[in-house]
Coordinates of C-alpha atoms in Angstrom, one line a residue:
Chain A
M232 CA 10.4 -40.8 -27.2
S233 CA 11.3 -41.1 -30.8
S234 CA 14.2 -38.9 -32.0
I235 CA 11.7 -36.9 -34.1
L236 CA 9.7 -36.0 -31.0
R237 CA 12.8 -35.4 -29.0
N238 CA 14.0 -32.9 -31.6
R239 CA 10.7 -31.1 -31.5
F240 CA 10.9 -31.1 -27.7
I241 CA 14.3 -29.4 -27.9
E242 CA 13.2 -27.0 -30.6
Q243 CA 10.2 -26.0 -28.5
I244 CA 12.6 -24.9 -25.8
W245 CA 14.3 -22.6 -28.2
V246 CA 11.0 -21.4 -29.5
M247 CA 10.2 -20.4 -25.8
F248 CA 13.4 -18.3 -25.8
G249 CA 12.2 -16.5 -28.9
R250 CA 13.2 -18.5 -32.0
E251 CA 10.5 -18.6 -34.7
P252 CA 9.2 -22.2 -35.2
K253 CA 10.5 -23.8 -38.4
K254 CA 9.0 -26.3 -40.8
P255 CA 10.0 -29.7 -39.4
E256 CA 12.7 -31.6 -41.4
A257 CA 11.6 -35.0 -40.4
K258 CA 8.2 -36.5 -39.5
T259 CA 7.2 -40.0 -38.4
E260 CA 5.7 -42.3 -41.0
R261 CA 2.3 -42.1 -39.3
A262 CA 2.4 -38.4 -39.5
I263 CA 3.5 -38.5 -43.2
K264 CA 0.6 -40.9 -44.0
L265 CA -1.9 -38.7 -42.2
H266 CA -0.7 -35.6 -44.0
E267 CA -1.0 -37.5 -47.2
I268 CA -4.5 -38.7 -46.6
K269 CA -5.6 -35.2 -45.8
R270 CA -4.0 -33.9 -49.0
V271 CA -5.7 -36.3 -51.3
R272 CA -9.1 -36.2 -49.7
N273 CA -11.9 -35.0 -51.9
K274 CA -12.2 -31.2 -51.6
E275 CA -16.0 -31.3 -51.5
D276 CA -16.1 -34.1 -48.9
L277 CA -13.6 -32.1 -46.8
Q278 CA -15.7 -29.0 -47.0
A279 CA -18.8 -30.9 -46.1
A280 CA -17.0 -32.5 -43.2
K281 CA -15.8 -29.1 -42.0
E282 CA -19.2 -27.7 -42.2
H283 CA -20.7 -30.6 -40.4
K284 CA -18.3 -30.2 -37.6
R285 CA -18.9 -26.5 -37.4
A286 CA -22.7 -27.0 -37.3
H287 CA -22.3 -29.4 -34.5
Q288 CA -19.6 -27.5 -32.7
K289 CA -20.4 -27.0 -29.0
V290 CA -19.4 -23.5 -28.1
S291 CA -17.8 -24.0 -24.7
N292 CA -16.0 -21.8 -22.2
K293 CA -15.5 -24.7 -19.9
W294 CA -11.7 -24.3 -19.4
R295 CA -11.8 -20.6 -19.4
N296 CA -14.5 -20.5 -16.7
R297 CA -12.6 -23.1 -14.6
R298 CA -9.5 -21.1 -15.0
W299 CA -11.0 -17.7 -14.2
A300 CA -12.7 -19.3 -11.2
T301 CA -9.4 -20.7 -10.0
L302 CA -7.5 -17.5 -10.6
I303 CA -10.1 -15.4 -8.8
F304 CA -10.3 -17.9 -6.0
A305 CA -6.6 -18.0 -5.4
N306 CA -6.3 -14.3 -5.3
L307 CA -9.4 -13.9 -3.2
L308 CA -8.0 -16.4 -0.8
F309 CA -5.1 -14.0 -0.2
V310 CA -7.5 -11.1 0.3
V311 CA -9.9 -12.9 2.7
S312 CA -7.1 -14.5 4.6
F313 CA -5.8 -11.0 5.5
Y314 CA -9.2 -9.2 5.7
F315 CA -10.7 -11.7 8.1
D316 CA -7.4 -12.8 9.6
I317 CA -8.1 -16.5 9.0
Q318 CA -4.5 -17.2 8.1
I319 CA -5.0 -19.7 5.3
L320 CA -2.9 -17.9 2.7
E321 CA -0.9 -15.1 4.2
G322 CA 1.3 -12.7 2.2
A323 CA 1.1 -11.9 -1.5
L324 CA 2.0 -13.6 -4.7
T325 CA 5.7 -12.8 -4.4
A326 CA 5.9 -14.8 -1.1
S327 CA 3.3 -16.3 1.1
R328 CA 2.4 -19.0 3.6
F329 CA -0.2 -21.6 2.9
I330 CA -1.4 -22.8 6.3
G331 CA 2.1 -22.2 7.5
F332 CA 4.0 -23.6 4.6
H333 CA 6.3 -21.2 2.8
L334 CA 5.5 -20.5 -0.8
I335 CA 7.8 -18.1 -2.7
D336 CA 7.5 -17.0 -6.3
L337 CA 10.4 -18.3 -8.3
N338 CA 11.2 -15.1 -10.1
S339 CA 10.9 -13.0 -7.0
A340 CA 13.2 -15.4 -5.1
L341 CA 15.7 -15.2 -8.0
Q342 CA 15.6 -11.4 -7.8
V343 CA 16.2 -11.5 -4.1
M344 CA 18.9 -14.1 -4.2
L345 CA 20.8 -12.2 -7.0
A346 CA 20.4 -8.8 -5.3
H347 CA 21.1 -9.9 -1.7
K348 CA 23.5 -12.7 -2.5
H349 CA 22.4 -14.5 0.7
I350 CA 19.9 -17.3 1.0
I351 CA 18.2 -18.2 4.3
T352 CA 16.4 -21.5 4.9
N353 CA 12.9 -20.2 4.7
L354 CA 13.6 -18.7 1.3
L355 CA 15.0 -22.0 0.1
I356 CA 12.1 -24.0 1.5
G357 CA 9.5 -21.7 -0.1
T358 CA 11.2 -21.7 -3.4
G359 CA 11.6 -25.5 -3.4
T360 CA 7.9 -26.0 -2.6
V361 CA 6.8 -23.7 -5.4
L362 CA 9.3 -25.3 -7.8
V363 CA 7.9 -28.8 -7.2
L364 CA 4.3 -27.5 -7.5
W365 CA 4.9 -25.9 -10.9
V366 CA 7.1 -28.6 -12.3
L367 CA 4.1 -30.9 -11.7
L368 CA 1.4 -28.5 -12.9
G369 CA 3.4 -27.0 -15.8
G370 CA 5.4 -23.9 -15.2
R371 CA 3.5 -21.3 -17.1
T372 CA 0.2 -22.7 -15.8
F373 CA 1.0 -20.1 -13.1
C374 CA 0.5 -17.3 -15.7
S375 CA -3.0 -18.1 -16.9
W376 CA -4.3 -19.8 -13.7
V377 CA -2.9 -17.6 -11.0
C378 CA -1.4 -14.3 -12.1
P379 CA -3.9 -11.5 -11.6
Y380 CA -2.3 -9.4 -14.2
H381 CA -3.0 -12.1 -16.8
L382 CA -6.7 -11.7 -16.2
L383 CA -6.6 -8.0 -16.6
A384 CA -4.6 -8.4 -19.7
E385 CA -7.0 -10.9 -21.0
W386 CA -9.8 -8.4 -20.7
A387 CA -7.6 -5.7 -22.3
E388 CA -6.9 -8.2 -25.1
K389 CA -10.6 -8.5 -25.8
I390 CA -10.9 -4.7 -26.2
H391 CA -7.8 -4.8 -28.4
L392 CA -9.2 -7.5 -30.6
W393 CA -12.5 -5.6 -30.9
L394 CA -10.7 -2.5 -32.0
V395 CA -8.7 -4.5 -34.5
R396 CA -11.9 -6.0 -35.9
K397 CA -13.3 -2.4 -36.2
K398 CA -10.1 -1.6 -38.1
L399 CA -9.4 1.3 -35.7
I400 CA -6.0 -0.1 -34.7
T401 CA -3.6 -2.9 -35.8
D402 CA -1.5 -5.1 -33.6
Q403 CA 2.2 -4.1 -33.6
P404 CA 4.1 -7.3 -32.8
I405 CA 7.8 -7.4 -32.0
D406 CA 10.5 -10.0 -31.8
R407 CA 9.8 -12.5 -29.1
R408 CA 13.5 -12.9 -28.2
W409 CA 12.9 -9.6 -26.5
R410 CA 11.5 -11.5 -23.4
T411 CA 14.7 -13.5 -23.1
V412 CA 16.7 -10.2 -23.3
S413 CA 14.4 -8.7 -20.6
W414 CA 14.9 -11.7 -18.3
I415 CA 18.7 -11.5 -18.7
I416 CA 18.8 -7.7 -18.2
F417 CA 16.7 -7.9 -15.0
A418 CA 18.8 -10.7 -13.6
V419 CA 22.0 -8.7 -14.3
L420 CA 20.4 -5.5 -12.9
A421 CA 19.6 -7.3 -9.7
L422 CA 23.0 -8.7 -9.4
A423 CA 24.8 -5.5 -10.3
T424 CA 22.7 -2.9 -8.5
G425 CA 21.8 -4.9 -5.4
Y426 CA 18.2 -3.8 -5.8
T427 CA 15.3 -6.1 -6.8
V428 CA 14.8 -3.8 -9.8
Y429 CA 12.2 -6.0 -11.5
E430 CA 10.0 -6.1 -8.4
A431 CA 9.6 -2.3 -8.7
I432 CA 7.6 -2.7 -11.9
S433 CA 6.3 -6.2 -11.7
P434 CA 2.6 -6.0 -12.5
T435 CA 2.0 -9.4 -10.9
G436 CA 3.4 -8.2 -7.6
I437 CA 1.8 -4.7 -7.8
V438 CA -1.7 -6.1 -8.6
S439 CA -1.4 -8.8 -6.0
R440 CA -0.5 -6.3 -3.3
A441 CA -3.1 -3.9 -4.5
L442 CA -5.8 -6.5 -4.0
I443 CA -4.6 -7.5 -0.6
Y444 CA -3.3 -4.2 1.0
G445 CA -5.2 -1.7 -1.1
P446 CA -4.3 0.0 -4.4
G447 CA -1.7 2.7 -4.6
L448 CA -0.1 4.9 -7.3
A449 CA 1.8 1.8 -8.5
M450 CA -1.5 0.7 -10.2
L451 CA -0.9 3.6 -12.6
W452 CA 2.0 1.7 -14.1
V453 CA -0.2 -1.3 -14.5
L454 CA -2.9 0.9 -16.1
A455 CA -0.3 2.3 -18.5
L456 CA 0.7 -1.2 -19.5
L457 CA -2.9 -2.2 -20.1
V458 CA -3.6 1.0 -22.2
F459 CA -0.4 0.2 -24.2
E460 CA -1.7 -3.4 -24.8
V461 CA -5.2 -2.2 -25.8
F462 CA -4.1 0.4 -28.3
F463 CA -0.7 -0.7 -29.5
M464 CA 0.5 -4.2 -28.9
R465 CA -1.5 -7.3 -28.2
R466 CA -0.6 -8.8 -24.8
A467 CA 2.7 -6.9 -24.9
W468 CA 3.7 -7.5 -21.3
C469 CA 3.1 -11.3 -21.2
R470 CA 4.5 -11.9 -24.6
Y471 CA 7.5 -9.7 -24.9
A472 CA 8.6 -8.5 -21.4
C473 CA 7.6 -10.6 -18.4
P474 CA 10.6 -12.5 -16.9
I475 CA 8.3 -14.3 -14.5
G476 CA 6.7 -16.0 -17.6
L477 CA 10.1 -17.2 -18.8
T478 CA 11.2 -18.4 -15.4
Y479 CA 8.1 -20.5 -15.1
G480 CA 8.4 -21.6 -18.7
V481 CA 11.8 -23.1 -18.0
V482 CA 10.4 -24.8 -14.9
G483 CA 7.6 -26.3 -17.0
I484 CA 9.9 -27.9 -19.6
V485 CA 9.7 -31.3 -18.0
S486 CA 6.1 -30.9 -16.8
P487 CA 3.9 -33.9 -17.2
L488 CA 0.8 -31.7 -17.6
R489 CA 0.4 -30.3 -21.1
I490 CA -1.9 -29.8 -24.0
K491 CA -1.7 -32.6 -26.6
Y492 CA -2.4 -32.2 -30.3
T493 CA -4.0 -35.0 -32.3
L494 CA -3.4 -34.7 -36.0
D495 CA -6.1 -37.0 -37.2
G496 CA -9.3 -34.9 -36.7
C497 CA -7.7 -31.5 -37.2
F498 CA -9.0 -29.4 -40.1
H499 CA -6.1 -26.9 -39.8
E500 CA -8.5 -23.9 -39.7
G501 CA -6.4 -22.1 -37.1
D502 CA -9.1 -21.1 -34.6
C503 CA -6.8 -22.2 -31.8
R504 CA -3.9 -20.0 -33.0
K505 CA -6.2 -17.0 -33.0
V506 CA -7.1 -17.2 -29.3
C507 CA -3.7 -18.4 -28.1
L508 CA -1.5 -16.1 -26.0
V509 CA 1.5 -17.9 -27.4
P510 CA 0.6 -19.0 -30.9
H511 CA 4.1 -20.0 -31.7
V512 CA 3.6 -23.1 -29.6
L513 CA 0.7 -24.1 -31.8
D514 CA 2.8 -24.1 -35.0
T515 CA 2.2 -27.8 -35.1
V516 CA -1.4 -27.4 -36.1
I517 CA -0.5 -25.7 -39.3
K518 CA -1.2 -28.0 -42.3
G519 CA 1.7 -30.3 -42.9
R520 CA 3.7 -29.3 -39.8
A521 CA 2.8 -32.0 -37.3
V522 CA 5.8 -34.3 -36.8
D523 CA 3.7 -37.1 -35.4
A524 CA 0.1 -38.3 -35.1
E525 CA 0.1 -36.9 -31.5
V526 CA 2.3 -33.9 -30.6
P527 CA 2.6 -32.5 -27.1
I528 CA 2.6 -28.7 -26.9
G529 CA 5.9 -27.0 -25.8
P530 CA 6.8 -25.4 -22.5
D531 CA 5.9 -21.8 -23.4
C532 CA 2.2 -22.9 -23.4
T533 CA 0.3 -21.5 -20.4
R534 CA -2.1 -24.4 -20.3
C535 CA -5.0 -21.8 -20.4
G536 CA -7.2 -24.2 -22.3
L537 CA -8.6 -21.5 -24.7
C538 CA -7.5 -23.7 -27.6
V539 CA -9.2 -26.7 -26.0
D540 CA -12.4 -24.7 -25.7
T541 CA -12.2 -23.4 -29.2
C542 CA -11.2 -26.4 -31.2
P543 CA -14.3 -27.7 -33.0
T544 CA -12.9 -31.2 -33.5
G545 CA -11.4 -32.0 -30.1
S546 CA -7.9 -32.2 -31.5
L547 CA -6.4 -30.3 -28.6
K548 CA -6.8 -31.8 -25.2
F549 CA -5.3 -31.6 -21.7
D550 CA -3.0 -34.5 -21.2
I551 CA -0.9 -35.9 -18.4
K552 CA 2.3 -37.6 -19.6
G553 CA 2.2 -41.3 -18.9
L554 CA -1.3 -41.3 -17.5
S555 CA -3.0 -42.5 -20.7
K556 CA -0.5 -45.4 -20.8
L557 CA -1.2 -46.2 -17.2
L558 CA -5.0 -46.3 -17.6
Chain B
M31 CA 19.3 -3.4 -25.0
S32 CA 21.8 -4.1 -27.7
A33 CA 20.2 -7.5 -28.5
A34 CA 16.9 -5.9 -29.1
D35 CA 18.5 -3.4 -31.5
D36 CA 20.0 -5.9 -33.8
T37 CA 17.3 -8.5 -33.7
P38 CA 16.0 -9.2 -37.2
A39 CA 12.3 -9.2 -37.9
S40 CA 10.7 -12.3 -36.7
G41 CA 10.0 -14.6 -39.6
G42 CA 13.0 -13.1 -41.4
K43 CA 14.6 -16.0 -43.3
P44 CA 18.3 -16.6 -43.0
A45 CA 20.2 -14.8 -45.7
G46 CA 22.0 -16.7 -48.4
N47 CA 19.9 -18.9 -50.5
K48 CA 16.8 -16.7 -50.2
P49 CA 16.2 -13.6 -52.3
P50 CA 16.9 -10.2 -50.6
M51 CA 14.1 -8.7 -48.7
S52 CA 11.8 -6.3 -50.5
R53 CA 11.8 -2.6 -49.6
E54 CA 8.5 -3.1 -47.8
R55 CA 9.9 -6.0 -45.7
I56 CA 13.0 -4.0 -44.8
Q57 CA 10.8 -1.1 -43.6
Q58 CA 8.6 -3.5 -41.7
A59 CA 11.7 -4.9 -40.0
R60 CA 12.9 -1.5 -39.1
R61 CA 9.5 -0.6 -37.6
R62 CA 9.5 -3.8 -35.6
A63 CA 13.0 -3.0 -34.2
L64 CA 11.9 0.5 -33.4
R65 CA 8.9 -0.8 -31.5
A66 CA 11.1 -3.2 -29.6
I67 CA 13.4 -0.3 -28.6
L68 CA 10.3 1.8 -27.6
L69 CA 8.9 -1.0 -25.4
G70 CA 12.3 -1.8 -24.0
G71 CA 13.1 1.8 -23.3
G72 CA 9.8 2.2 -21.6
V73 CA 10.2 -0.9 -19.5
F74 CA 13.8 -0.4 -18.4
G75 CA 13.3 3.4 -18.1
A76 CA 10.4 2.7 -15.7
A77 CA 12.3 0.1 -13.8
L78 CA 15.5 2.2 -13.5
S79 CA 13.6 5.3 -12.6
G80 CA 13.0 3.5 -9.3
Y81 CA 16.5 4.5 -8.4
L82 CA 15.6 8.2 -8.3
P83 CA 13.6 8.1 -5.1
I84 CA 16.4 6.1 -3.5
A85 CA 19.0 8.7 -4.5
Y86 CA 17.0 11.8 -3.7
A87 CA 15.2 10.5 -0.6
Q88 CA 14.7 13.5 1.8
K89 CA 13.8 11.4 4.7
K90 CA 14.8 7.8 5.5
R91 CA 12.0 5.4 6.1
L92 CA 11.6 3.8 9.5
R93 CA 11.7 0.1 8.8
P94 CA 10.1 -2.6 11.0
P95 CA 12.1 -4.1 14.0
G96 CA 14.9 -6.3 13.0
A97 CA 15.3 -4.8 9.6
L98 CA 18.7 -5.1 7.9
D99 CA 20.5 -1.9 6.9
E100 CA 18.6 0.0 4.2
K101 CA 20.5 -1.2 1.2
D102 CA 20.5 -4.9 2.3
F103 CA 16.9 -4.5 3.4
L104 CA 15.7 -3.4 0.0
A105 CA 17.8 -6.1 -1.7
S106 CA 16.4 -8.9 0.5
C107 CA 12.8 -7.8 1.0
I108 CA 10.5 -9.8 -1.3
K109 CA 7.7 -7.3 -0.9
C110 CA 5.0 -9.8 0.2
G111 CA 3.7 -7.9 3.2
Q112 CA 3.6 -10.9 5.6
C113 CA 5.0 -8.6 8.3
V114 CA 2.0 -6.3 7.7
Q115 CA -0.4 -9.1 8.3
V116 CA 0.9 -10.2 11.7
C117 CA 1.2 -6.7 13.3
P118 CA -1.6 -6.3 15.9
V119 CA -1.6 -2.5 15.7
D120 CA -1.3 -2.2 11.9
A121 CA 1.9 -0.2 12.4
I122 CA 3.5 -1.6 9.2
K123 CA 2.6 -0.1 5.8
L124 CA 3.8 -1.0 2.4
A125 CA 5.5 1.7 0.4
D126 CA 4.0 3.0 -2.9
L127 CA 5.4 3.9 -6.3
V128 CA 7.1 7.0 -4.9
D129 CA 9.6 4.8 -3.1
G130 CA 11.0 3.5 -6.3
F131 CA 12.9 0.3 -5.8
G132 CA 11.3 0.3 -2.3
V133 CA 7.8 -0.1 -3.7
G134 CA 6.0 -2.8 -1.7
A135 CA 8.6 -2.7 1.1
P136 CA 7.3 -2.3 4.6
Y137 CA 7.8 0.9 6.7
I138 CA 6.4 2.4 9.8
D139 CA 5.0 5.9 10.0
A140 CA 5.5 6.3 13.7
R141 CA 3.6 9.5 14.1
K142 CA 0.5 7.8 12.7
Q143 CA 0.9 4.4 14.3
A144 CA 4.1 3.3 16.0
C145 CA 5.2 -0.2 16.9
D146 CA 4.3 -0.7 20.5
F147 CA 5.4 -4.3 20.7
S148 CA 1.8 -5.4 21.5
C149 CA 2.7 -8.7 19.9
D150 CA 5.3 -9.3 22.7
A151 CA 7.6 -11.2 20.4
V152 CA 8.4 -9.1 17.4
Q153 CA 6.2 -11.3 15.1
C154 CA 7.0 -9.3 12.0
I155 CA 10.5 -10.8 12.2
L156 CA 9.0 -14.2 12.6
A157 CA 6.8 -13.7 9.5
C158 CA 9.6 -12.5 7.2
P159 CA 10.4 -15.3 4.7
T160 CA 13.7 -13.8 3.4
G161 CA 15.5 -12.6 6.5
S162 CA 15.0 -8.9 5.7
L163 CA 13.7 -8.7 9.2
T164 CA 15.9 -10.9 11.4
Y165 CA 16.6 -11.8 15.0
T166 CA 20.3 -12.5 14.2
K167 CA 22.1 -10.8 11.4
P168 CA 24.4 -13.0 9.3
D169 CA 28.0 -12.3 10.1
F170 CA 29.0 -10.9 6.7
L171 CA 26.6 -8.0 7.0
P172 CA 27.9 -4.8 8.6
V173 CA 26.4 -3.3 11.8
R174 CA 25.8 0.4 11.7
P175 CA 27.7 2.3 14.4
G176 CA 25.6 2.6 17.5
A177 CA 23.0 0.2 16.2
K178 CA 23.9 -2.7 18.4
M179 CA 21.9 -2.8 21.7
A180 CA 24.1 -3.0 24.9
S181 CA 21.7 -5.7 26.1
K182 CA 18.4 -7.1 24.9
P183 CA 15.7 -4.6 25.6
I184 CA 13.3 -5.3 28.4
L185 CA 9.6 -5.0 27.4
L186 CA 7.8 -3.4 30.3
A187 CA 4.7 -5.4 29.5
K188 CA 6.7 -8.6 30.1
E189 CA 8.8 -7.3 33.0
N190 CA 7.5 -9.9 35.4
D191 CA 7.5 -12.7 32.9
P192 CA 10.3 -15.4 33.0
E193 CA 11.6 -14.0 29.7
P194 CA 11.1 -10.2 29.9
T195 CA 13.3 -9.3 26.9
L196 CA 12.6 -8.6 23.3
N197 CA 14.6 -10.6 20.8
L198 CA 16.2 -7.6 19.2
A199 CA 19.9 -7.2 18.7
E200 CA 19.9 -3.8 16.9
R201 CA 17.8 -0.7 17.2
I202 CA 15.9 0.6 14.1
G203 CA 16.4 4.2 15.1
V204 CA 16.7 6.5 18.0
A205 CA 14.3 9.0 19.6
R206 CA 15.5 12.6 19.6
L207 CA 13.9 15.7 21.1
T208 CA 14.1 17.5 17.7
R209 CA 11.9 20.4 18.8
P210 CA 12.8 21.1 22.4
E211 CA 11.2 24.6 22.1
S212 CA 7.7 23.1 21.7
C213 CA 8.1 20.3 24.3
L214 CA 5.5 20.8 27.1
A215 CA 7.8 19.4 29.8
I216 CA 10.5 21.9 29.0
Q217 CA 7.9 24.7 29.2
D218 CA 6.9 23.2 32.6
K219 CA 3.4 22.5 31.3
G220 CA 1.2 19.6 32.0
F221 CA -1.2 17.9 29.7
K222 CA -4.9 17.1 30.0
G223 CA -7.1 15.3 27.5
Q224 CA -6.7 13.0 24.5
A225 CA -3.0 13.0 23.5
R226 CA -3.7 13.4 19.8
G227 CA -7.3 14.6 19.7
P228 CA -10.5 12.8 19.3
D229 CA -10.0 11.8 15.7
F230 CA -6.7 10.1 16.0
K231 CA -6.9 6.5 15.0
G232 CA -3.6 5.2 16.4
E233 CA -3.6 2.4 19.0
L234 CA -1.5 1.6 22.0
R235 CA -1.6 -1.2 24.5
Y236 CA -2.2 0.1 28.0
M237 CA -1.2 -2.5 30.6
K238 CA -3.6 -1.0 33.1
V239 CA -6.5 -1.3 30.6
D240 CA -5.9 -4.6 28.9
R241 CA -2.7 -6.7 28.8
W242 CA -3.7 -8.3 25.5
K243 CA -5.6 -5.8 23.5
P244 CA -4.4 -2.4 22.3
I245 CA -7.0 0.3 22.4
K246 CA -7.3 3.7 20.7
V247 CA -5.2 6.4 22.1
S248 CA -8.2 8.7 21.9
E249 CA -10.0 6.4 24.3
H250 CA -7.3 6.9 26.9
P251 CA -7.2 10.5 28.0
Y252 CA -4.3 11.8 30.1
D253 CA -4.1 14.2 33.0
T254 CA -0.6 15.1 34.2
E255 CA 0.9 18.0 36.2
L256 CA 4.0 17.9 34.0
C257 CA 3.7 16.4 30.6
D258 CA 5.5 13.0 30.5
L259 CA 3.4 11.2 27.9
C260 CA 6.4 9.9 26.1
V261 CA 7.8 8.4 29.3
Q262 CA 4.4 6.9 30.2
A263 CA 3.8 5.4 26.8
C264 CA 7.3 4.1 26.2
P265 CA 7.2 0.2 26.0
I266 CA 10.9 -0.3 26.7
K267 CA 12.4 -0.3 30.2
G268 CA 14.8 2.5 30.9
A269 CA 14.6 4.0 27.4
I270 CA 13.4 7.5 28.4
S271 CA 12.8 9.5 31.5
I272 CA 12.1 13.1 32.6
E273 CA 15.3 14.6 34.0
T274 CA 16.4 18.0 35.2
V275 CA 18.5 19.7 32.6
F276 CA 20.1 23.0 32.2
A277 CA 18.8 25.2 29.4
P278 CA 21.2 27.3 27.3
D279 CA 20.2 30.3 29.4
G280 CA 21.4 28.5 32.6
S281 CA 17.9 27.9 33.9
Q282 CA 16.9 24.5 35.2
R283 CA 14.2 22.7 33.1
K284 CA 12.5 19.4 33.1
S285 CA 13.0 17.5 29.9
P286 CA 12.6 14.0 28.4
V287 CA 15.9 12.4 28.1
V288 CA 16.5 9.3 25.8
H289 CA 18.7 6.5 27.1
E290 CA 20.6 3.7 25.5
P291 CA 17.9 1.0 25.6
C292 CA 15.8 3.1 23.1
V293 CA 15.0 0.8 20.2
G294 CA 13.5 3.4 18.0
C295 CA 9.9 2.0 18.0
G296 CA 8.4 5.5 17.7
V297 CA 5.7 5.3 20.5
C298 CA 7.0 8.6 22.0
E299 CA 6.7 10.3 18.6
M300 CA 3.1 9.0 18.2
I301 CA 2.0 10.0 21.6
C302 CA 3.6 13.4 21.8
P303 CA 0.7 15.9 22.1
T304 CA 2.4 18.8 20.4
E305 CA 1.9 19.4 16.7
P306 CA 4.3 18.7 15.1
A307 CA 5.8 16.2 17.5
S308 CA 8.6 17.5 19.8
I309 CA 10.2 14.1 19.9
E310 CA 10.9 12.1 16.8
I311 CA 12.5 8.9 15.7
I312 CA 15.6 9.3 13.5
P313 CA 15.3 6.1 11.3
G314 CA 18.5 4.1 11.1
E315 CA 20.3 6.3 13.6
G316 CA 22.7 4.7 16.1
W317 CA 23.0 5.4 19.8
R318 CA 25.5 8.2 20.7
A319 CA 26.2 8.8 24.3

C-alpha cells in the first residue's frame, strides 16, 4: 500500500469516529493525471458522454434485493427455528446458536462483559466466532445485511425523503461524533451501573426479540425512533446513536470485503452520495478528491450496495482485497 | 453529554486563517448543537429511565432455575431468549418494557405456568450462553442466605433413575402459604374437578399419564377428600407435605408444610385451586427453618 493510500486508510478510521472528511493533501501521480484529464475535457463532449451513460443506464436494484432477501432470511430463520422447533438458529440477534455453535453479538457481549465483569467460555467462543465472521465480511455489513431495525429505518428513510421532496420537512443533521460519544457513554454506564443499559433500548435487540417471541410495549420505543427519523432527522439512530454500528465498524477496519471506487469512469454526479447511509465514506467521489485511480471505501461503509446499484458508470463495485490480484 | 454540547458544527473550519463565521452559520451551529442535545437527552433519558422499574419494583420476578442473584442476573443476561426456546412447558417468558433494564430478561409467572422440570435436566441452564443461569456459581459471586440447597434436589420423576437429582445448587425462591385462611386443606375441605378451571392453559407432566409429555392441567381433573393438590403436583421429593398443625385458636388443622428441599419452582402456586392462590413462591427468598 502506498503511503498516500495508507494515510487515507487511517483518515477513514477517524472519519468513522466522526471527523469530517478533508480534502486530501497528496494524491498519486495517476490520480493527478486522471483529475487533469477530466478537467480539460471538452465540456460539450463531457455532457454528451454523461447523457449517453444516463440514457443507457440500467436501473438496477440487484444488491438491494439480495440484501433485503438475506436480511429477511436471516431474521426469519430465527423465527421459524423457534416456531417449528427445528433448532437451526436458536436465540435472538443478541446471542444465538447456529446448529449448536454459539454466536454472540459483539456489542451485546461487550455490554455484558462490562456490566458483569466475568466472562465464561461460551460467551468467549460465541464472541470469537462472530468476530471472525464480521472481520471477514466487513464489520458494518451486519448493519445493512442483518439488522432488522436497519430495514425498518430504510423504509422510514424513504418516507422521510419523500416528505423532503414535497418540502414538508427538512433533514436536521447533527454532528457525527455524537455516535462515538454515545458508544463511550453506554460502555461507561454498563461498567459503572452494572446493568446492560444499552440493551434496554437497543432497537436491534427489541425488534429481533419481537419477531421471535412476539411484540411487546418495547416496540413503542422503536416506533418512536422511526417517527423521529421520518419527520425530523434522516436515519438518526444508525447515523448518530447506534453503538452496535461503531463496534462493528471498528471490527471491519481490516476487512477484505469492501466497496472499491474507480476514478476513471466517474462523472462525479453524486447519485451514490444521495442514497448512502454514510455519505462521508464516499467523499472520495467528489470531483478532485480521489487520492488514487482506485480507492477502497472506508470501514464505516455498511456494504449495502445501494451506491453500486445507483452508479450509472459502474465506478463503485464490491471488491475483495487481494482477490483481483490472485485471479 | 459534555462532548455533544461543545461539538462544533460539522463542516466548521478550524479557526485561525479562515474568516469568522457569519451570523447565519453561528445560528446554524447552535441549532445543530441543540438538536444533538435533544437527541442525546432523549436517548440517554430513555436508557436511564430503565432504572426506575428496578428501583420501584413492587414484586420481584421469579427467574428461571440456576439464575444468579437479581443484580448479577440482569448484568450477565444477554436477553437472547435461548432459555425460552428449550423449555418444554413454555414456563419462561421475556420481560417487556415495564421491566426497565430487565427488558428481554427471562422470568417465570408461576401462577400461569410454573417450571415443573419436565425437561429432567434444567435445560434452560444448559442453553444460557452467558452463565446468567448456571449449574455452578463462580466463587466470587455471593450466595443469598438460605439459597444454598442442603443437597441436590431429587426429581420425583427420576427417582428410580441411576441419577435421580437435579443439577441445582441454589433455590430460586421458596413456597409459602401466604393465604392460610383460604387454603382448602386448612378448612378441612376436599377438591373435585379441574384445578384451575376448564380454560386454564397451564401444563404439567403427570407421571401416571405420560412420563415424557406434559399435558394440560385442565385435562387432568382431581378428586380428593382433603385437598392436597400442591403435594400431589410437587415435582421435588420431600419439598412439601400435609401435616397436622395447631391453628392460633388451638384447634388441630391439616395444612401443607414446605420443607427444605423446596427449590421454588412454583408448581404448587400454579396448581392451587383457590383464587388467588393460597400458596405462593417468594422469588429469591432463602430457606428459613
